[in-house]
Short mmCIF file of C-alpha atoms in Angstrom, two decimals:
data_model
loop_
_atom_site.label_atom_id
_atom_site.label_comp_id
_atom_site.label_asym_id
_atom_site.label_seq_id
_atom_site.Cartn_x
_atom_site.Cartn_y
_atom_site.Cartn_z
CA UNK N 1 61.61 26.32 10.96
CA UNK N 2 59.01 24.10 10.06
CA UNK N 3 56.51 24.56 7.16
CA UNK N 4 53.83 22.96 5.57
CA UNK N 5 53.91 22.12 1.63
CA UNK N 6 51.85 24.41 0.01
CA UNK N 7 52.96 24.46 -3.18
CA UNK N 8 54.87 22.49 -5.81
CA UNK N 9 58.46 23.18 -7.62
CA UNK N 10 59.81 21.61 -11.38
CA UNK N 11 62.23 22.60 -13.68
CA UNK N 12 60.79 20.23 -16.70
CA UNK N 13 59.58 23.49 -18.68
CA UNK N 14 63.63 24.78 -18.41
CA UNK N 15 62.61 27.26 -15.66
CA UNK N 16 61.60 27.40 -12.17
CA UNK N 17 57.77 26.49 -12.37
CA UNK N 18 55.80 26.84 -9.24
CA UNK N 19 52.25 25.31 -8.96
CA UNK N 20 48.88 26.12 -6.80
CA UNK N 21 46.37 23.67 -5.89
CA UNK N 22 43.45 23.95 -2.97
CA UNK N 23 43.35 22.69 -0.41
CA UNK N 24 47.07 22.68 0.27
CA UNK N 25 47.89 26.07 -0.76
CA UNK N 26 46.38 27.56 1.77
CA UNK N 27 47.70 25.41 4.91
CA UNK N 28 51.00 27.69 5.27
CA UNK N 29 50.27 30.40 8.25
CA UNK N 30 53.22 33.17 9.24
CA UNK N 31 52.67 35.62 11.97
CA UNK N 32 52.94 38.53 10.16
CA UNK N 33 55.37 40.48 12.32
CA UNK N 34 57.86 37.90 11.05
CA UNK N 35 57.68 39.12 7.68
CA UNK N 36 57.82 43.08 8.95
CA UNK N 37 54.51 44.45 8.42
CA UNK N 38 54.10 47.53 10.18
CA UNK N 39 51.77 47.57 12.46
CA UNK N 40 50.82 44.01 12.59
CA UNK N 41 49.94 42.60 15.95
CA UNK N 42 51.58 39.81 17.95
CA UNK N 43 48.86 37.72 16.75
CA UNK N 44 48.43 38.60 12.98
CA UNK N 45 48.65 35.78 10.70
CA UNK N 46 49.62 35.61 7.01
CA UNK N 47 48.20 32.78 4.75
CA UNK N 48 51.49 32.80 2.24
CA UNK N 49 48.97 30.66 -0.45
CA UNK N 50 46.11 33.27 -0.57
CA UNK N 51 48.61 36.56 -0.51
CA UNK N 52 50.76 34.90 -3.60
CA UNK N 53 46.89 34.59 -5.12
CA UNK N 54 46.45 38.31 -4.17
CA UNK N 55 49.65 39.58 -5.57
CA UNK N 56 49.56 37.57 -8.85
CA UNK N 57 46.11 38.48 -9.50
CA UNK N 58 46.08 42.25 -8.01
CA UNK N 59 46.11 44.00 -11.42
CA UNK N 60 42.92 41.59 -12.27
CA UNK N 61 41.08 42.90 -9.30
CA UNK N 62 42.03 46.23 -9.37
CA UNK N 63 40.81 46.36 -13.12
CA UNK N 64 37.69 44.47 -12.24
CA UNK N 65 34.39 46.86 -12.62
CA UNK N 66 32.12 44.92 -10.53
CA UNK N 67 28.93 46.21 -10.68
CA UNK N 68 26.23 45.85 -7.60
CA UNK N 69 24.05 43.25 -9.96
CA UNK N 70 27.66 41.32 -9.69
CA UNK N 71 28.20 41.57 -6.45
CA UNK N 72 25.10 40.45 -5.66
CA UNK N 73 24.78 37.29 -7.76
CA UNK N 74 28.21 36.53 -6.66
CA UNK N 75 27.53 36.59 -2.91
CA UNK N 76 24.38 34.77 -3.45
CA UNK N 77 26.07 31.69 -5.02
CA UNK N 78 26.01 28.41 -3.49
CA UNK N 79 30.15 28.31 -1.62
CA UNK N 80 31.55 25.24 0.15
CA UNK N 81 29.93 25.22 3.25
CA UNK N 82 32.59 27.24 6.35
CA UNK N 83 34.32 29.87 4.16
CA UNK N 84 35.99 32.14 6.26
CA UNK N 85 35.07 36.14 5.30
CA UNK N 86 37.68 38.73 5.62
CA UNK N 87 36.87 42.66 6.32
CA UNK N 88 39.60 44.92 7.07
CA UNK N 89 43.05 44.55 7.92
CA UNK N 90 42.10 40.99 9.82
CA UNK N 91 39.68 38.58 9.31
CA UNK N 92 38.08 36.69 12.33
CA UNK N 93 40.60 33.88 11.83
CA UNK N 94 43.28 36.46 12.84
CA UNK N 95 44.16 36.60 8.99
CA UNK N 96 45.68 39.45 6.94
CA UNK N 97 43.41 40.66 4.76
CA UNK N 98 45.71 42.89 2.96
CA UNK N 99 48.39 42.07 0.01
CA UNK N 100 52.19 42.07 1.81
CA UNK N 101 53.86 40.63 -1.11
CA UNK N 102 55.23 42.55 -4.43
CA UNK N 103 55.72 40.72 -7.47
CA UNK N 104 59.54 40.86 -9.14
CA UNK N 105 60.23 42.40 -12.20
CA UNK N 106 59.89 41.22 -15.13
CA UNK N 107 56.79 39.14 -14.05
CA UNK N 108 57.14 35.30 -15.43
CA UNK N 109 54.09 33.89 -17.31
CA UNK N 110 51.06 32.20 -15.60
CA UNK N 111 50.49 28.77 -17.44
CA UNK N 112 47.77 26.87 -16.50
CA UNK N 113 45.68 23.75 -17.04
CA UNK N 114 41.66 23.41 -17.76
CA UNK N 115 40.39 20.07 -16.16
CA UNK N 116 39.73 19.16 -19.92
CA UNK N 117 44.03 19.39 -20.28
CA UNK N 118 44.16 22.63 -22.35
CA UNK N 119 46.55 25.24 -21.71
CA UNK N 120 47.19 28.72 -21.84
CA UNK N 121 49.32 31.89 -20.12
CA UNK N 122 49.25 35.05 -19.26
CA UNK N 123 51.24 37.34 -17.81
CA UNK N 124 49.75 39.07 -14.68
CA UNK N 125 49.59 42.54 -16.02
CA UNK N 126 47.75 41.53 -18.99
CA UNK N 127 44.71 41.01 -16.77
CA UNK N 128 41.79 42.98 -18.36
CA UNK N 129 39.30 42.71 -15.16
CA UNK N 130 36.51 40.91 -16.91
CA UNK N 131 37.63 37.58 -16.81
CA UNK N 132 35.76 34.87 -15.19
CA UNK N 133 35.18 31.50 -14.05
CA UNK N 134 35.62 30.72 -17.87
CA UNK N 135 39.27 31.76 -17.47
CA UNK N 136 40.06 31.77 -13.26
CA UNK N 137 39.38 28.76 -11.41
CA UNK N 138 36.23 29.30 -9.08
CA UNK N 139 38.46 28.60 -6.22
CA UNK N 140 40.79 31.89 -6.98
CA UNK N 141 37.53 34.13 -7.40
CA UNK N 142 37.03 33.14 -4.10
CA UNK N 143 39.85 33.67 -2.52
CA UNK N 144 41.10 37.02 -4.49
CA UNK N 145 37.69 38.34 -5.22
CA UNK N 146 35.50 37.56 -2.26
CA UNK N 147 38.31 37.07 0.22
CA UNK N 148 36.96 33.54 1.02
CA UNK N 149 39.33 30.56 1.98
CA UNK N 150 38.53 27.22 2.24
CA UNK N 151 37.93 25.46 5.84
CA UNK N 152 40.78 25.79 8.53
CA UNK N 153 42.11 22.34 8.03
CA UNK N 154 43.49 19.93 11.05
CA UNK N 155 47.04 20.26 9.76
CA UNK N 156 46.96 24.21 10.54
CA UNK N 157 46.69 23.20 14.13
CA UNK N 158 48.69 21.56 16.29
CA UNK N 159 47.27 19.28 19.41
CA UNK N 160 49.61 18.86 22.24
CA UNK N 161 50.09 18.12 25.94
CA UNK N 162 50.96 21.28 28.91
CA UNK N 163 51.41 19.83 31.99
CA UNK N 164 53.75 20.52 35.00
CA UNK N 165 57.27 18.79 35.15
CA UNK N 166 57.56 15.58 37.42
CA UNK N 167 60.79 16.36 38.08
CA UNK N 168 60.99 19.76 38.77
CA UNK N 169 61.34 20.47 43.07
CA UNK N 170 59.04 23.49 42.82
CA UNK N 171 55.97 21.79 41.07
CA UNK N 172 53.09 24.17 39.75
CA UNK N 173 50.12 23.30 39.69
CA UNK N 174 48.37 21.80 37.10
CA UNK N 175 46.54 23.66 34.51
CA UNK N 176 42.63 22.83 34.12
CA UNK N 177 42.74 21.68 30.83
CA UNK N 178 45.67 18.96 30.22
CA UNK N 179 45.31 18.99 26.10
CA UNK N 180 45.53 21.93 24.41
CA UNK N 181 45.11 22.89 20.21
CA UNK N 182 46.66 26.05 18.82
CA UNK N 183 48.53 26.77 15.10
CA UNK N 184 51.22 25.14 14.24
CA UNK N 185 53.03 28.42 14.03
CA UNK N 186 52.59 29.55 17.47
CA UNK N 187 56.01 30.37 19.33
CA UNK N 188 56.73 29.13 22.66
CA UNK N 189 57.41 32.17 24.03
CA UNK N 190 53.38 32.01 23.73
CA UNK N 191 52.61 29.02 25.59
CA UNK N 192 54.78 30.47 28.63
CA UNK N 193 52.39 33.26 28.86
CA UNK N 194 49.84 31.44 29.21
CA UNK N 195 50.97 29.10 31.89
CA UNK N 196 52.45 32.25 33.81
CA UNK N 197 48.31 33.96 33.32
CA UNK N 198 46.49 31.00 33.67
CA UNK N 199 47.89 29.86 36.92
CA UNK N 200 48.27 33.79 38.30
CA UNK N 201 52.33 33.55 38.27
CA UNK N 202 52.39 37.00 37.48
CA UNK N 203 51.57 37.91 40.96
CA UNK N 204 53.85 35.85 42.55
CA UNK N 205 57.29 37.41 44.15
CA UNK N 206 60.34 34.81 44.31
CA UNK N 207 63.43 36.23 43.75
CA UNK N 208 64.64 38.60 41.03
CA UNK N 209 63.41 38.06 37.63
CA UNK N 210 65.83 37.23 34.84
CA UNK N 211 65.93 38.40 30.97
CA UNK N 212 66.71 35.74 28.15
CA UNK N 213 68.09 37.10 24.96
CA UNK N 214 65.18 39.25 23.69
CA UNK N 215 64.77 40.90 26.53
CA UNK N 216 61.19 39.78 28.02
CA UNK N 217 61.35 38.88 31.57
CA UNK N 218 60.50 35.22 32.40
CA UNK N 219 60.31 32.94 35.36
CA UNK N 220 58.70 29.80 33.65
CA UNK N 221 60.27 27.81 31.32
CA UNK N 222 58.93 24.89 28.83
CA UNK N 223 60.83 21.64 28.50
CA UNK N 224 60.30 19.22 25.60
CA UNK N 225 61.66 15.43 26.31
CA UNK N 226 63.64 16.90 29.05
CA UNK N 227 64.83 20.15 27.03
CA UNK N 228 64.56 23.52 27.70
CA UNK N 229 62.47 24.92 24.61
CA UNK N 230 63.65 28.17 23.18
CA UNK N 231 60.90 30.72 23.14
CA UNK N 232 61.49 31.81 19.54
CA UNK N 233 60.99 28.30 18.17
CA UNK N 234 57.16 27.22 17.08
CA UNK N 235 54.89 24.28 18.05
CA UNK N 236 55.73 22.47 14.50
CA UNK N 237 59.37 23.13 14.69
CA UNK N 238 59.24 21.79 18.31
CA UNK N 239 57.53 18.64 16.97
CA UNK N 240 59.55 17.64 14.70
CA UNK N 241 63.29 18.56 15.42
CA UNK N 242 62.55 17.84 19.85
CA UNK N 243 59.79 15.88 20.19
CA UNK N 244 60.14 13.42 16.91
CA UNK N 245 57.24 11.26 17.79
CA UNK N 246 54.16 11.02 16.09
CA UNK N 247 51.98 10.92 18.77
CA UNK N 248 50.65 14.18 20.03
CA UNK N 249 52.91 16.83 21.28
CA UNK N 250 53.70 16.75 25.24
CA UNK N 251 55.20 19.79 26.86
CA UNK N 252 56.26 20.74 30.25
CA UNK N 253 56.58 23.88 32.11
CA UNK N 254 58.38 24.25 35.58
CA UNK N 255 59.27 27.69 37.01
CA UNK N 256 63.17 28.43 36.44
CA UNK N 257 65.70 28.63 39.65
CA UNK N 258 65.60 31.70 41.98
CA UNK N 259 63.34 33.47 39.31
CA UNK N 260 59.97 35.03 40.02
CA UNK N 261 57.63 34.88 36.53
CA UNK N 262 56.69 37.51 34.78
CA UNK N 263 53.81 38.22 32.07
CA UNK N 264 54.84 40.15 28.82
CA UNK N 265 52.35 40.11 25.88
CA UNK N 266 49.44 38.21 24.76
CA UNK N 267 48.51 34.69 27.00
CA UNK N 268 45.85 33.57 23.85
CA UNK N 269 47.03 30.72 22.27
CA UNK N 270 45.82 31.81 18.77
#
């Protein structure tokens, strides 16, 4: 598996101390079916920075008593220009919306630093609700209060190459557009659908299909420097433990032996 940082570790306070700063706490997506939320669609994504925001602060907003002259000023403020807006279960980023982590018990201190270097703690069920910007930093309103994240950065994404192999004797034809972007996060298993969609494979009738190991039927297959991809394994984990180069990713997709293609799920590459 490969992750983004998106968050810092020490032990120089004599305990595991974890730390939060934006932009980079937010560049760590999960589909959330990995972590078993019920319900969650193939293409539900979890930000893990803004639902460790949510969690730690969840007594704060649930004690909050915002009142519609608050609401108000707050949504009229002046916000760095692309915040994404959640509603719901999923936001139009494909992002949870909703808190999926639970805090342990006991609850460690919060300790934090003011930009002027002074410090103070709190444990998160000593949140009263009517602390502010004073207290929270503007960018954790945001997030927690107005379910607002910062831009989708370039390092969420992942650029790459999809193009037929060379070397394969029953060449496919080649897809319309050579250079594709999608999350990092997205699994293989993914880009297959597509190809098998996009170039109407799923119509085709050559042999019997075959099952790999989780059962979905599959006639295409995506190669990576001349290895067969696993269809569990994401675009960031194929980039750096296959592909090792740090030019943009190049992947190839030939249809497997004897094997007629089949489409099972979603073909977006989102």
């Amino acid at each position: 598996v490969s992750m983004p940082s998106w968050f810092t570790l020490d032990t120089r306070l004599g305990s595991i101390s974890i730390t939060l700063e934006p932009p980079g706490c937010f560049m760590a997506e999960v589909y959330a079916v990995d972590l078993g939320v019920a319900g969650a669609s193939d293409e539900l994504k979890v930000n893990l920075g803004e639902q460790m925001l949510r969690t730690l602060f969840s007594q704060w907003l649930d004690r909050r008593a915002v009142t519609g002259d608050q609401v108000g000023r707050l949504e009229t403020e002046q916000h760095p220009a692309g915040l994404r807006t959640g509603s719901g279960m999923e936001d139009e980023d494909g992002l949870i919306t909703e808190p999926v982590f639970a805090l342990p018990s006991p609850v460690p201190a919060i300790i934090s630093e003011y930009a002027t270097g002074g410090r103070w703690r709190r444990l998160p069920t000593e949140w009263q609700g009517s602390e502010g910007d004073e207290m929270i930093p503007h960018w954790v309103v945001e997030c927690v209060l107005m379910r607002r994240l910062p831009p989708a950065r370039e390092s969420t994404k992942c650029s790459f190459y999809l193009n037929p192999c060379p070397s394969s004797g029953a060449n496919l034809q080649s897809l319309s557009q050579g250079k594709l972007s999608a999350p990092r996060i997205l699994r293989v298993q993914k880009v297959v659908n597509y190809v098998v969609q996009r170039l109407g494979l799923d119509d085709v009738a050559n042999g019997e299909p075959t099952k790999d190991d989780s059962g979905i039927l599959y006639g295409v297959e995506v190669t990576c420097n001349d290895q067969v991809v696993p269809l569990h394994m994401s675009l960031a984990s194929v980039r750096q433990y296959i592909w090792k180069k740090s030019e943009d990713l190049e992947l190839c997709y030939r249809r497997k032996d004897g094997v007629a293609p089949s489409f099972s799920g979603s073909a977006s590459l989102r």
